[in-house]
C-alpha cells in the first residue's frame, strides 16, 4: 500500500446490509432497494465507505437469497433493475461504493442451468454440476456432509445419479473444473462490473473446488454432539483444495479489467490457510475475510496472540481486515455481552485493516429470540435440537420508536427486538452514552488520523485481562489502545514505553479527558483510546 494514498477499500469501512431487514419502502414487511436508498444518508453520516448487500437476485429464497435462480436479475421483493441502477447512482453520488454478494459455488435448483443439467445424462450442461453414480450398494458416492444437515448428496430419480450440494439439496454445487462454468460466472461478474459495481463479497470461496477423486473425508475425532452435524467429518477433501487458487486468480483478473474494483472472500479457515487466498504476488482476493474475532473465545490472551499471529502471517502485499458479526453468526452483543461489545467496537475500529460492520451492531442490536413456530432459517429448521438458527441475528433494523421501528409500516417478515422503542437510531443519535455515539466517534477519529487509518500495529502488552497496542504513522498523533476484556478492574503499568497522554475516547465516556502518566487503572469492561503526547 502507498501510505500517502491508500485505496478506498483499505482506508474505508465496509457495512453489511442484509437487504430483507434494512428498510422496507413498499409496505410488504420485507426490506428492499428503495429502502436502502432512503437510508444512505445515515450511512454517510456514520462514516461508512462501502455498502455490501447480501444477495438481491431472483431466488426461491430457500436459503434467503443464497440460492440464486438468475445471476443477472433482481428479485421482485427487492425491486427491479431500475431500482438497482438508482441505488448504485445514489451510492456513488455520496462518494461511497457498492459491493454485491457473488455466490459462485452453487446455484438454486431452479436456475435454468441446473434444470438443463438434471434433464438427462447427455445434456450439454450435465457436467456443469457434480453428478456421480451411487456406490454398488446404492449409497451416496462418499461421506461428505451438508452444512445444513445430513448427506451432501441428493439422489435424482430421473437420471439415476447423485448430485453434490454443500448446502441445501436445492443449492446444487457448480462444477468449477468445467471451463464453461468458469466463463459463465466471469460473464456474470463483467455484467455487474460494467454497470459500475465496485466489487464482490464472494460466498464460500474455499468451497469452490473439491477433490478430483472425491475421497472420503476423515472422521472428526473431536466432534461434540451439540455441534452441527457437518462437523462429524473434517472437510479436507470437500473444501480448500489447491486448485481453488487458480480460480481465485482468474476472478481477480476479471476485476483487474476495471479500475479500483475489489473482492472479499468469505473463508472460514485457520490463519495460515487463509493467507494463501491473498494469492502469490497479490493476485488473489483483496481481502480474504478474517473471522478470528468471531470464532475465537473472547479472552485477552487468545485475542492478543491471534492478532499478532495474523499480523505476522500477512504476505507483504496483504492488507488486513476484521469482522465482529455477520448474518451467519450470533451478534457480537449476544456473544460477549453488552458491556464487552463496546470494547469489541473499540477493537474493531482501532486494529490495523479494513473493518466490516454488520448492520445494527452500531446500535448494540442483540440476537432476538424467535419462537420455534416462527423459525425460518433452514439451518435452524433442519437441526431443530441444536439451536443453530441464524434468524436471531437477522431481525429488522431499529430506526425509530414508531411501530415496527420505522423499518416498515406493516408486520415485518421476522419479528423485531421487543426493546426497539429504546434501542434505535433516532434515540441513540442524541445520547452521548449510546453505542451509536461510540461507533460514530471511533469512526470519525479513525478516518481522520493517519495512524489509525493505515499506521502500523505495535503490540505493547497483554495478560489474562488486557490487550494493549500502539498505532502510529509517520505523520499525525500516536495512539495507545488498551482494552480490558473482563468485567473486573485491571491495572496497567507501562514498562517499555513512555506513557503520557490524554484519553480521547473511552467505552465509559466518563473516563474521557483524563490525563494518563505511566500507570492506568481500568474498570471492568473499560477500553481506552489514548492520544500519546509524542
Ligand atoms: C455463506 C452465506 O453467508 C450463508 O448465509 C449461506 O447460507 C451459505 N454461504 C450458502 O450460500
Tab-separated table of C-alpha atoms and ligand atoms in Angstrom, residues 63 66 103 106 148 167 171 201 203-204 266 327-328 390 394, ligand 1:
chain	number	residue	atom	x	y	z
A	63	UNK	CA	-31.668	-20.003	1.830
A	66	UNK	CA	-28.079	-17.595	-1.335
A	103	UNK	CA	-22.464	-16.819	-4.966
A	106	UNK	CA	-23.769	-23.157	-6.104
A	148	UNK	CA	-27.336	-27.737	6.702
A	167	UNK	CA	-25.704	-26.609	1.469
A	171	UNK	CA	-28.459	-25.467	-3.818
A	201	UNK	CA	-18.061	-10.412	-1.464
A	203	UNK	CA	-19.624	-16.577	-0.933
A	204	UNK	CA	-17.823	-19.678	0.447
A	266	UNK	CA	-15.748	-15.496	2.614
A	327	UNK	CA	-25.679	-12.757	9.074
A	328	UNK	CA	-24.490	-16.319	9.800
A	390	UNK	CA	-29.453	-17.731	12.163
A	394	UNK	CA	-31.199	-11.172	11.001
B	1	LIG	C1	-22.500	-18.486	3.231
B	1	LIG	C2	-23.567	-17.469	3.468
B	1	LIG	O1	-23.046	-16.407	4.214
B	1	LIG	C3	-24.710	-18.176	4.145
B	1	LIG	O2	-25.692	-17.281	4.597
B	1	LIG	C4	-25.288	-19.177	3.199
B	1	LIG	O3	-26.280	-19.922	3.839
B	1	LIG	C5	-24.192	-20.126	2.674
B	1	LIG	N1	-23.000	-19.458	2.315
B	1	LIG	C6	-24.681	-20.839	1.467
B	1	LIG	O4	-24.678	-19.945	0.382
